[in-house]
Short mmCIF file of N, CA and C in Angstrom, two decimals:
data_model
loop_
_atom_site.label_atom_id
_atom_site.label_comp_id
_atom_site.label_asym_id
_atom_site.label_seq_id
_atom_site.Cartn_x
_atom_site.Cartn_y
_atom_site.Cartn_z
N MET A 21 98.24 99.52 92.03
CA MET A 21 97.91 100.17 92.71
C MET A 21 95.91 100.37 92.26
N CYS A 22 94.82 100.52 92.60
CA CYS A 22 93.56 100.47 92.09
C CYS A 22 92.84 101.73 92.54
N LEU A 23 92.28 102.69 91.67
CA LEU A 23 91.59 103.91 92.38
C LEU A 23 90.97 103.77 91.81
N ALA A 24 90.05 104.30 92.89
CA ALA A 24 88.66 104.63 92.98
C ALA A 24 88.25 105.77 92.30
N ILE A 25 87.14 107.06 90.92
CA ILE A 25 86.95 107.67 90.24
C ILE A 25 85.46 107.95 90.35
N PRO A 26 85.51 109.26 91.16
CA PRO A 26 84.13 109.91 90.96
C PRO A 26 83.28 109.92 90.07
N GLY A 27 81.76 109.91 90.36
CA GLY A 27 81.45 109.72 88.99
C GLY A 27 79.70 110.71 89.23
N LYS A 28 79.50 110.82 88.33
CA LYS A 28 77.90 111.76 88.43
C LYS A 28 76.94 110.18 88.03
N VAL A 29 75.92 110.04 89.05
CA VAL A 29 75.36 109.41 88.73
C VAL A 29 73.78 109.58 87.47
N LEU A 30 73.49 109.38 86.70
CA LEU A 30 72.65 110.05 85.86
C LEU A 30 71.17 109.10 85.61
N LYS A 31 71.70 108.11 85.79
CA LYS A 31 70.38 107.31 86.37
C LYS A 31 70.66 105.64 87.04
N ILE A 32 69.40 105.12 87.31
CA ILE A 32 69.41 104.69 88.01
C ILE A 32 68.11 103.41 87.78
N GLU A 33 68.34 102.16 87.65
CA GLU A 33 67.24 101.43 87.18
C GLU A 33 67.22 99.63 88.55
N GLY A 34 66.52 99.44 89.28
CA GLY A 34 66.98 98.46 89.88
C GLY A 34 68.36 98.51 91.12
N ASN A 35 69.35 97.44 90.30
CA ASN A 35 70.74 97.36 90.90
C ASN A 35 71.98 98.18 89.98
N LYS A 36 71.80 98.51 89.30
CA LYS A 36 73.01 99.19 88.19
C LYS A 36 71.78 100.94 87.62
N GLY A 37 73.38 101.75 87.24
CA GLY A 37 72.66 102.53 87.26
C GLY A 37 74.28 103.48 85.35
N ILE A 38 73.56 104.34 85.11
CA ILE A 38 74.97 105.12 84.27
C ILE A 38 75.65 105.67 84.94
N VAL A 39 76.74 105.96 85.44
CA VAL A 39 77.20 107.27 86.09
C VAL A 39 78.06 107.80 84.52
N GLU A 40 78.45 109.48 84.87
CA GLU A 40 79.05 109.77 83.71
C GLU A 40 80.67 110.08 84.43
N VAL A 41 81.80 109.70 84.02
CA VAL A 41 83.31 109.26 84.50
C VAL A 41 83.97 110.65 83.54
N GLY A 42 84.08 111.96 83.85
CA GLY A 42 84.98 112.57 82.64
C GLY A 42 83.24 112.93 81.63
N ASN A 43 83.82 112.16 79.76
CA ASN A 43 83.28 112.25 78.78
C ASN A 43 82.38 111.09 78.53
N MET A 44 83.16 109.87 79.80
CA MET A 44 82.14 109.01 79.30
C MET A 44 81.10 108.65 80.31
N LYS A 45 80.33 107.66 79.54
CA LYS A 45 78.99 107.01 80.76
C LYS A 45 79.41 105.30 81.45
N ARG A 46 78.94 104.72 81.72
CA ARG A 46 79.46 103.95 82.61
C ARG A 46 78.53 103.02 83.23
N GLU A 47 77.84 101.67 82.68
CA GLU A 47 77.03 101.04 83.54
C GLU A 47 77.83 100.31 84.29
N VAL A 48 76.88 100.54 85.62
CA VAL A 48 77.67 100.12 86.88
C VAL A 48 76.90 100.14 87.97
N PHE A 49 77.12 98.69 89.15
CA PHE A 49 76.34 98.05 89.67
C PHE A 49 76.10 99.52 91.18
N MET A 50 74.50 99.49 91.28
CA MET A 50 74.88 100.02 92.53
C MET A 50 74.15 99.42 93.83
N HIS A 51 74.58 98.01 94.47
CA HIS A 51 73.86 97.54 94.99
C HIS A 51 75.32 98.29 96.90
N LEU A 52 76.18 98.88 96.72
CA LEU A 52 76.44 99.49 97.43
C LEU A 52 76.28 100.35 97.43
N VAL A 53 75.79 101.14 97.31
CA VAL A 53 74.92 102.31 97.68
C VAL A 53 73.43 102.59 97.81
N PRO A 54 72.77 102.12 98.10
CA PRO A 54 71.41 102.02 97.31
C PRO A 54 70.51 103.19 97.66
N GLU A 55 71.56 104.39 99.05
CA GLU A 55 70.79 105.59 99.15
C GLU A 55 70.90 106.83 97.75
N ALA A 56 71.58 106.16 97.03
CA ALA A 56 72.65 107.31 95.86
C ALA A 56 71.49 107.96 95.23
N CYS A 57 71.15 108.57 95.18
CA CYS A 57 70.07 108.99 93.62
C CYS A 57 70.73 109.45 92.29
N VAL A 58 70.44 109.83 91.62
CA VAL A 58 70.41 111.02 90.35
C VAL A 58 70.55 111.92 90.47
N ASN A 59 71.51 112.47 89.95
CA ASN A 59 72.70 113.63 89.90
C ASN A 59 73.75 114.09 91.36
N GLU A 60 73.89 112.91 91.93
CA GLU A 60 74.71 112.81 92.90
C GLU A 60 76.35 112.27 92.32
N TYR A 61 76.90 112.15 93.58
CA TYR A 61 78.52 111.41 92.84
C TYR A 61 78.81 109.94 93.86
N VAL A 62 79.51 109.71 93.22
CA VAL A 62 79.91 108.53 93.54
C VAL A 62 81.15 107.97 93.35
N LEU A 63 81.80 107.30 94.59
CA LEU A 63 83.26 106.65 93.74
C LEU A 63 83.12 105.29 93.39
N VAL A 64 83.64 105.10 92.17
CA VAL A 64 83.56 103.77 91.13
C VAL A 64 84.95 102.61 90.75
N HIS A 65 84.64 101.56 91.67
CA HIS A 65 85.80 101.24 91.16
C HIS A 65 85.28 99.15 91.05
N ALA A 66 86.06 98.87 89.89
CA ALA A 66 85.66 97.34 89.16
C ALA A 66 84.40 97.81 88.59
N GLY A 67 83.39 98.67 88.50
CA GLY A 67 82.49 97.89 88.05
C GLY A 67 81.12 98.27 88.71
N CYS A 68 81.43 99.07 90.11
CA CYS A 68 80.44 99.29 91.33
C CYS A 68 80.97 100.19 92.13
N ALA A 69 79.41 101.28 92.46
CA ALA A 69 79.84 102.54 92.45
C ALA A 69 79.67 102.19 94.79
N ILE A 70 81.13 102.15 94.60
CA ILE A 70 80.55 101.45 96.03
C ILE A 70 80.80 103.00 97.53
N ASN A 71 81.05 103.98 97.15
CA ASN A 71 80.89 105.20 97.93
C ASN A 71 80.18 106.46 97.38
N MET A 72 79.03 106.92 98.52
CA MET A 72 79.41 108.44 98.12
C MET A 72 80.16 109.39 98.04
N ILE A 73 79.96 110.12 97.53
CA ILE A 73 80.81 112.07 97.11
C ILE A 73 80.53 112.73 96.52
N ASP A 74 80.60 113.76 97.74
CA ASP A 74 80.22 115.18 97.64
C ASP A 74 80.42 115.81 96.27
N GLU A 75 79.75 116.72 96.31
CA GLU A 75 80.35 116.96 94.39
C GLU A 75 81.60 118.06 94.61
N GLU A 76 81.86 118.77 95.37
CA GLU A 76 82.93 119.51 95.42
C GLU A 76 83.81 118.71 95.58
N GLU A 77 84.14 117.29 96.81
CA GLU A 77 85.58 116.31 96.28
C GLU A 77 85.61 115.80 95.31
N ALA A 78 83.90 115.67 94.17
CA ALA A 78 84.21 115.37 93.27
C ALA A 78 84.99 115.87 92.02
N LYS A 79 84.59 117.47 91.98
CA LYS A 79 85.51 117.85 91.15
C LYS A 79 87.02 118.28 90.96
N ILE A 80 87.43 118.14 92.82
CA ILE A 80 88.68 118.35 93.10
C ILE A 80 89.03 117.66 92.34
N THR A 81 88.95 116.01 92.82
CA THR A 81 89.25 114.77 92.50
C THR A 81 88.97 114.76 91.06
N MET A 82 88.42 114.49 90.35
CA MET A 82 88.05 114.89 88.35
C MET A 82 89.55 115.69 87.83
N ASN A 83 89.70 116.85 88.90
CA ASN A 83 90.65 118.25 88.36
C ASN A 83 91.68 117.42 88.23
N ILE A 84 92.27 116.42 89.33
CA ILE A 84 93.75 116.30 90.12
C ILE A 84 94.21 115.45 88.85
N PHE A 85 92.90 114.61 88.88
CA PHE A 85 93.22 112.91 87.83
C PHE A 85 93.64 113.79 86.05
N LYS A 86 92.42 114.83 85.63
CA LYS A 86 93.14 115.94 84.41
C LYS A 86 94.75 116.20 84.38
N GLU A 87 94.81 116.97 85.98
CA GLU A 87 96.51 117.42 85.42
C GLU A 87 97.25 116.62 85.47
N LEU A 88 96.97 114.87 85.90
CA LEU A 88 98.08 114.27 86.28
C LEU A 88 98.15 113.56 84.79
N LEU A 89 97.04 113.62 83.82
CA LEU A 89 97.36 112.84 82.33
C LEU A 89 97.31 114.04 81.41
N GLU A 90 96.92 115.15 81.78
CA GLU A 90 98.12 116.35 81.17
C GLU A 90 99.76 116.65 81.01
N ASN A 91 100.05 116.16 82.34
CA ASN A 91 101.77 116.18 83.09
C ASN A 91 102.32 114.93 82.80
N GLU A 92 101.71 114.18 82.58
CA GLU A 92 102.21 111.97 81.56
C GLU A 92 102.98 112.29 81.06
N VAL A 93 104.38 111.82 81.55
CA VAL A 93 105.84 111.58 80.83
C VAL A 93 105.44 110.54 80.66
N CYS A 94 105.98 109.71 79.75
CA CYS A 94 106.06 107.85 79.05
C CYS A 94 107.24 107.82 78.66
#
């Protein structure tokens, strides 16, 4: 199963952007969301921002991921 992860757009240059996901910053392709602006949130999948997401929903999703990782059983 593949998941898209929300991230905050920090910088956009052409078709690429820098997105903060948790404590990590990643370069992603932005061509699928040309309407995205700095300080907005996008869903990132396979190195591409694939959709816009509002800040509240992004934070809820990140908290769920954080909780899942904290309770992971190997």
